[in-house]
Tab-separated table of C-alpha atoms in Angstrom:
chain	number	residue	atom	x	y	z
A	1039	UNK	CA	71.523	-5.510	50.691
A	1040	UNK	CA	74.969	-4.871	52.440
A	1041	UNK	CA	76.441	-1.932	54.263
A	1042	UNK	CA	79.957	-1.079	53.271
A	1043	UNK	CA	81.428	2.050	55.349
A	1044	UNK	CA	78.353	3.289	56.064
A	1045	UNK	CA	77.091	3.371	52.234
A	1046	UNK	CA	73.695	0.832	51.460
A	1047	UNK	CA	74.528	-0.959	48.651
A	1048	UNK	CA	71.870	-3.050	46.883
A	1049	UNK	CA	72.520	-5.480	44.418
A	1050	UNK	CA	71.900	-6.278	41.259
A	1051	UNK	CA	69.457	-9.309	42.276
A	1052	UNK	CA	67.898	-6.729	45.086
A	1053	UNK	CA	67.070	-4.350	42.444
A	1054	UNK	CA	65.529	-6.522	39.873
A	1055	UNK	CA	62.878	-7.832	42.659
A	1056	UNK	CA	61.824	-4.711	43.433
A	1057	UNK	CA	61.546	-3.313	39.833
A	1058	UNK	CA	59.519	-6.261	39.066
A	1059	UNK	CA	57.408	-5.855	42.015
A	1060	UNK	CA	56.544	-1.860	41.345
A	1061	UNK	CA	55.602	-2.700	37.925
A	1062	UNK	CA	53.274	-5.864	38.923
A	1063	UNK	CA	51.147	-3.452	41.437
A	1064	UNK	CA	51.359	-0.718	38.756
A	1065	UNK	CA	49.670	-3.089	36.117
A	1066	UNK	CA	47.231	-4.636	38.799
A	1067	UNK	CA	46.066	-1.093	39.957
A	1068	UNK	CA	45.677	0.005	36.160
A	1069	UNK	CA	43.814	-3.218	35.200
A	1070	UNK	CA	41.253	-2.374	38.107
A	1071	UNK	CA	40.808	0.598	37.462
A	1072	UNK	CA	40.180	0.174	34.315
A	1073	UNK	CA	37.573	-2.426	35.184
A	1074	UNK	CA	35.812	0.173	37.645
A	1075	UNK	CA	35.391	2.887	35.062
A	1076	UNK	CA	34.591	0.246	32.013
A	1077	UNK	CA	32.227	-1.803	33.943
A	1078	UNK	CA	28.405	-1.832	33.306
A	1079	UNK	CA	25.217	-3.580	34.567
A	1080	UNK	CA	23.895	-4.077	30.805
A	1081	UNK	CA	25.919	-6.952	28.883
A	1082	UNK	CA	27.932	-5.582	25.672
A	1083	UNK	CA	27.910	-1.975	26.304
A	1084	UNK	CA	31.242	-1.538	27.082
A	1085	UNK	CA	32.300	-3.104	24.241
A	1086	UNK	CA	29.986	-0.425	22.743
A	1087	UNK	CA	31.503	2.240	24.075
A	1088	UNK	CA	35.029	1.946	23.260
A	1089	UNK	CA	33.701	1.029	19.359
A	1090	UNK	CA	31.663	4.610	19.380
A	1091	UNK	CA	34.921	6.379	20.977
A	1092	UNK	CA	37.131	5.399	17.826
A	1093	UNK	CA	34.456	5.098	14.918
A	1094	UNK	CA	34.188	8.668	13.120
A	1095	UNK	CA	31.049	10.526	13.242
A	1096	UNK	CA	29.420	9.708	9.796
A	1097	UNK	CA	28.562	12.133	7.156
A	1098	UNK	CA	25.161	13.010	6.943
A	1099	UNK	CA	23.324	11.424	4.177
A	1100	UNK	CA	21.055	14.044	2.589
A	1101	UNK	CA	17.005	12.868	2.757
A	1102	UNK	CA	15.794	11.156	-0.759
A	1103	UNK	CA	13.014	13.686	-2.550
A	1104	UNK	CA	10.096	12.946	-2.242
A	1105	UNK	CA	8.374	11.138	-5.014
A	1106	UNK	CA	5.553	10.836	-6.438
A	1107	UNK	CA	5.382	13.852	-4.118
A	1108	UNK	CA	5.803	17.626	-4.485
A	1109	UNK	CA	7.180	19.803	-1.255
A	1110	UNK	CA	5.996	23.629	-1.153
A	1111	UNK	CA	6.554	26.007	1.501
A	1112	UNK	CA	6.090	25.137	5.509
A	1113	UNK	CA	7.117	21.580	4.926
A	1114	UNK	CA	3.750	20.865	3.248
A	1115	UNK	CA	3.622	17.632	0.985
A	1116	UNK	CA	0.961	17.435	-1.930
A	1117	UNK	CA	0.865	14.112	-3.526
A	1118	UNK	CA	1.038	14.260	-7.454
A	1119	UNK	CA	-1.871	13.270	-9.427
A	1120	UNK	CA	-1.060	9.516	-10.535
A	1121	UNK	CA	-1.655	9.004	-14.410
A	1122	UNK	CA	-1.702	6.451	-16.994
A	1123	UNK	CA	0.468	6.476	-19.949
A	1124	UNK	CA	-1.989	5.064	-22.646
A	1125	UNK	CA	-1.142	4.639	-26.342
A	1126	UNK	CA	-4.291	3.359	-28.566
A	1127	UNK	CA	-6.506	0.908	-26.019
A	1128	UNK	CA	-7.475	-2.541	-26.415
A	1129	UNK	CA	-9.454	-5.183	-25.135
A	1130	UNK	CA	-7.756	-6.673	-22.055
A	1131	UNK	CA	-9.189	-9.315	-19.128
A	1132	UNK	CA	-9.562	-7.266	-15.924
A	1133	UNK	CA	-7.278	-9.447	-12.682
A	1134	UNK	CA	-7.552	-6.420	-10.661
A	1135	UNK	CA	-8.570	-2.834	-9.895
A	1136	UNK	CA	-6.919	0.028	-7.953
A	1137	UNK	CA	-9.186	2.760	-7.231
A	1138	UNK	CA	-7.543	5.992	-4.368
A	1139	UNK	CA	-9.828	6.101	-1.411
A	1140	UNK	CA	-11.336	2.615	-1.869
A	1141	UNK	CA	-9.073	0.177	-2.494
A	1142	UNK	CA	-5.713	-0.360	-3.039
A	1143	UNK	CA	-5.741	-3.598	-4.995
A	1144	UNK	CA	-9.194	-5.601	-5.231
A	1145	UNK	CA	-8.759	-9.220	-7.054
A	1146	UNK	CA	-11.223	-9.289	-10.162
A	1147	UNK	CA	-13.813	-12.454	-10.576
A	1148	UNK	CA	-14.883	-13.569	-14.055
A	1149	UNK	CA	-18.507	-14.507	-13.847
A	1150	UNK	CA	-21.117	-16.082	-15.204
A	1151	UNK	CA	-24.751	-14.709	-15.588
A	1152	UNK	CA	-27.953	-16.473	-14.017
A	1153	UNK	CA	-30.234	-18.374	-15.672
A	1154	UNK	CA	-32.670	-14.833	-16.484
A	1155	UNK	CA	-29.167	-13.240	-17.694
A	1156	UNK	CA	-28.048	-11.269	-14.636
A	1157	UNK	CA	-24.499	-10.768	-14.131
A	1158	UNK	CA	-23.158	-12.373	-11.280
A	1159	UNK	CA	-21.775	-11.416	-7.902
A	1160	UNK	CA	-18.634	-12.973	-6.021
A	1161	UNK	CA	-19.653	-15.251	-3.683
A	1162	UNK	CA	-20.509	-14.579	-0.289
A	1163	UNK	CA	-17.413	-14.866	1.900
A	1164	UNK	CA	-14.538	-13.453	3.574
A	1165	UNK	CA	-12.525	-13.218	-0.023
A	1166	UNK	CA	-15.825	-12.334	-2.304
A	1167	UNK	CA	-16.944	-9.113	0.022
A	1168	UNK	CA	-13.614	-7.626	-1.027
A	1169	UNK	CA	-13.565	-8.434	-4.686
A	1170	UNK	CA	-15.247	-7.243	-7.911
A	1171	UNK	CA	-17.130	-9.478	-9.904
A	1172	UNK	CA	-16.677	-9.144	-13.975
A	1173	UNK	CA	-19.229	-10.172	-16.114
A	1174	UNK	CA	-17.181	-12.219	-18.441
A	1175	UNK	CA	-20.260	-13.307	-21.147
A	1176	UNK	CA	-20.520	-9.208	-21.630
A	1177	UNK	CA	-17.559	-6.755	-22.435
A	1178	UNK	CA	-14.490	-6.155	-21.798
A	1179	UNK	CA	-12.893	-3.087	-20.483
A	1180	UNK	CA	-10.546	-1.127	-23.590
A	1181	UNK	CA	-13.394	-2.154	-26.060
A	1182	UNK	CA	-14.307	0.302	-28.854
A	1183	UNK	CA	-18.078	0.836	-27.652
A	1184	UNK	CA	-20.067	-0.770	-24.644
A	1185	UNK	CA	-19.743	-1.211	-21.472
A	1186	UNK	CA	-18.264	-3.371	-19.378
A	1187	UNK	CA	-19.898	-4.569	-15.871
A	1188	UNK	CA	-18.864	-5.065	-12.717
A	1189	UNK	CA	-20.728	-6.176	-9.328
A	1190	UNK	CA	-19.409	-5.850	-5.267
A	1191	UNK	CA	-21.312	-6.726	-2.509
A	1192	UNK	CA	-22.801	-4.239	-0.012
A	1193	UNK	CA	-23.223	-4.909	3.457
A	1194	UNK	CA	-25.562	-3.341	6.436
A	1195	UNK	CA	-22.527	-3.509	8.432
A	1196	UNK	CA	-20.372	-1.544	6.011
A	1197	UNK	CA	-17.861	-3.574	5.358
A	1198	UNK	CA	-17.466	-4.534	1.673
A	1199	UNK	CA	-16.094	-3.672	-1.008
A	1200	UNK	CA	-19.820	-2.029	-2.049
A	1201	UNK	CA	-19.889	0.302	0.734
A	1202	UNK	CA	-16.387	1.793	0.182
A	1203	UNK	CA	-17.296	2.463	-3.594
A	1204	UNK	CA	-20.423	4.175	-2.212
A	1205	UNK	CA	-18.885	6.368	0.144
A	1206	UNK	CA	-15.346	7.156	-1.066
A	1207	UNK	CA	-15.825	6.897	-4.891
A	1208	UNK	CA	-17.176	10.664	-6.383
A	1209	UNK	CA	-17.010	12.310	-9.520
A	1210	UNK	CA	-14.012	13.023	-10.922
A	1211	UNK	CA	-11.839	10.256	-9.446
A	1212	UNK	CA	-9.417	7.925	-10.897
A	1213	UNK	CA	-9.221	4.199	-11.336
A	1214	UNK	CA	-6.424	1.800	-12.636
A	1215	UNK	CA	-7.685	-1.621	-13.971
A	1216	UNK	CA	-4.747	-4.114	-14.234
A	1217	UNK	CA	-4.639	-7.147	-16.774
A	1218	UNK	CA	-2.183	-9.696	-17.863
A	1219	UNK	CA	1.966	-8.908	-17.685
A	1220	UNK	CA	2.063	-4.967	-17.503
A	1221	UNK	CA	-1.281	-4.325	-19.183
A	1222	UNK	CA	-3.792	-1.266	-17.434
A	1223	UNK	CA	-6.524	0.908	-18.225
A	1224	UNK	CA	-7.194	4.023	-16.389
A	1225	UNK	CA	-10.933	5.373	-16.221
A	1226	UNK	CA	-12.498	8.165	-14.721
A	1227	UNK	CA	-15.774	8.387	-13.164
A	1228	UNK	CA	-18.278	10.981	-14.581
A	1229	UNK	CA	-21.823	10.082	-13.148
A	1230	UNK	CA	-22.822	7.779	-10.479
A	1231	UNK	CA	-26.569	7.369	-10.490
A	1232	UNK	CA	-28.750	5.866	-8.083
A	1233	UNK	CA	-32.612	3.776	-9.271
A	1234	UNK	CA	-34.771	2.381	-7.580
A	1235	UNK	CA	-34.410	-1.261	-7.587
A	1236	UNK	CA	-37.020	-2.556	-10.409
A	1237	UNK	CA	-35.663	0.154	-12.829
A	1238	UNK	CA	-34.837	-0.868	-16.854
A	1239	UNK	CA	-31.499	-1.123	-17.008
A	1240	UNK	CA	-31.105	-0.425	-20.416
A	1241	UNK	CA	-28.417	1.892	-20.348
A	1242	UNK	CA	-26.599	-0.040	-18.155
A	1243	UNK	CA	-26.365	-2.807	-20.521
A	1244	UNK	CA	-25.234	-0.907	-23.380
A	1245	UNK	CA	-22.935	-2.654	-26.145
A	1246	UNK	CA	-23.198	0.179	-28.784
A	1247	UNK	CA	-22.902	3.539	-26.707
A	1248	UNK	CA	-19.334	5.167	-25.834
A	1249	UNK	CA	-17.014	2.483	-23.980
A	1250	UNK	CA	-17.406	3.100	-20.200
A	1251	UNK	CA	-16.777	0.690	-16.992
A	1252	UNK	CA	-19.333	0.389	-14.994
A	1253	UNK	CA	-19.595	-0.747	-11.186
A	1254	UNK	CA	-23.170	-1.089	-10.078
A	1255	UNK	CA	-23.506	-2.104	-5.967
A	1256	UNK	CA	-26.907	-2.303	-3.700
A	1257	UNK	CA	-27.735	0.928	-1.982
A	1258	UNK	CA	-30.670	2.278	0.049
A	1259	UNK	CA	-32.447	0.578	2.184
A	1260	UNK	CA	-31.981	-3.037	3.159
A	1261	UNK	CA	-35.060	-5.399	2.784
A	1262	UNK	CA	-33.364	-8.471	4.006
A	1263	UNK	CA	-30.862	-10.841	2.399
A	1264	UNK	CA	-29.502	-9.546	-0.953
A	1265	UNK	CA	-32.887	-7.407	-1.161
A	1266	UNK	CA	-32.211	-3.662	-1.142
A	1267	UNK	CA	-34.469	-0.610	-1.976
A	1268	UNK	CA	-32.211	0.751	-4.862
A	1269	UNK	CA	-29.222	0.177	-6.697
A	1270	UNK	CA	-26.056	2.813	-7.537
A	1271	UNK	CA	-24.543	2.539	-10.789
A	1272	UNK	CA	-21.251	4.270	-11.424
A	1273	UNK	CA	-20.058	5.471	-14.945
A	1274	UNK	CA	-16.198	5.766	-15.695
A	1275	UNK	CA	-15.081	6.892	-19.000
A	1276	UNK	CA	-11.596	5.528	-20.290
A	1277	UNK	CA	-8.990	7.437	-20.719
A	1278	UNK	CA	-6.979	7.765	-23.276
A	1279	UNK	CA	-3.774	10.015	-22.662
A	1280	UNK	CA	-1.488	11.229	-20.049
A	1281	UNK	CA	-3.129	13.029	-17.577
């Protein structure tokens, strides 16, 4: 800086230092600030935050129907009635059985009778309490006439497969029976009927009547091991359109 005739002159060299040294406090005092407002005790969310001030607020995506559901008015869902498109029946080896209220998917057993002919039970374990048993030597479901059989265990605590059928399987319900690739049957039940336990079973086994499925569980009264007062049978009746 020099002084010529009273005038402050500051030269070219002058003036370049102090440019330089406003800007350099300029960009320090923006870069803290910047740090002050940005900053945050929770890792990443400021990085957040300046995403979610430059992405655009998203269209709303209209909610799917609902399916296999109906809406009516109040917001009030009723679920459709499942069915079973059926063309003309046949003969198929049950693998599994869905039945609404009782199981969603129960494995089937093929099994053998006893040596006086009785069909057979799954075994007695964690996997067996939740599975039917089949009685393979007998009928098949989708036969022309007969019945097929099935067994489930019932126990006093209420826990198998037996005491679901008993108290969530009525009248009128519906029942899918899988089979091999995309094979099913769908039956409805029409009469569950409870005997004492010595009773004839001779309608139970029959091979010549109208084709029906038929579950038949322990009920009543326990005795002791596997020894129960009565016995509930349930009759389903195949169906054979869309319903």
């Amino acid at each position: 800086m020099q002084h010529n005739g009273g005038v402050e002159v500051t030269s070219a060299r002058g003036r370049t230092t102090v440019v330089l040294a406003v800007v350099t406090t300029l960009v320090a005092a923006g870069v803290f600030g910047g740090w002050l407002v940005t900053r945050d005790d929770e890792p990443g969310r400021s990085a957040q935050k300046a995403i979610a001030t430059i992405t655009p607020t998203p269209t709303p995506t209209p909610a799917p129907s609902i399916e296999p559901a109906k809406r009516i008015a109040g917001g009030v869902v009723i679920k459709r009635r499942p069915y079973c498109e059926m063309h003309a029946p046949r003969p198929m080896t049950p693998l599994r059985i869905s039945i609404p209220g009782v199981t969603r998917s129960a494995p089937v057993m093929a099994l053998a009778r006893d040596q006086f002919g009785i069909p057979g039970v799954p075994p007695v374990s964690d996997s067996g309490k939740w599975a039917f048993g089949w009685d393979a030597p007998g009928l098949r479901p989708g036969v022309a006439r007969g019945n097929a059989i099935m067994t489930a265990h019932t126990y006093p605590d209420g826990s198998a497969l037996g005491n679901f059928l008993l108290s969530g399987f009525q009248e009128g319900d519906r029942m899918t029976v899988y089979g091999p690739g995309r094979e099913k049957l769908c039956y409805r039940l029409f009469d569950r009927v409870q005997v004492p336990f010595n009773v004839s079973g001779d309608r139970f086994y029959d091979e010549v009547g109208p084709h029906d499925l038929v579950f038949i569980v322990c009920s009543g009264t326990r005795l002791g091991p596997g020894e129960w007062t009565h016995r509930t049978m349930f009759y389903s009746r195949l169906v054979r359109q869309r319903s």
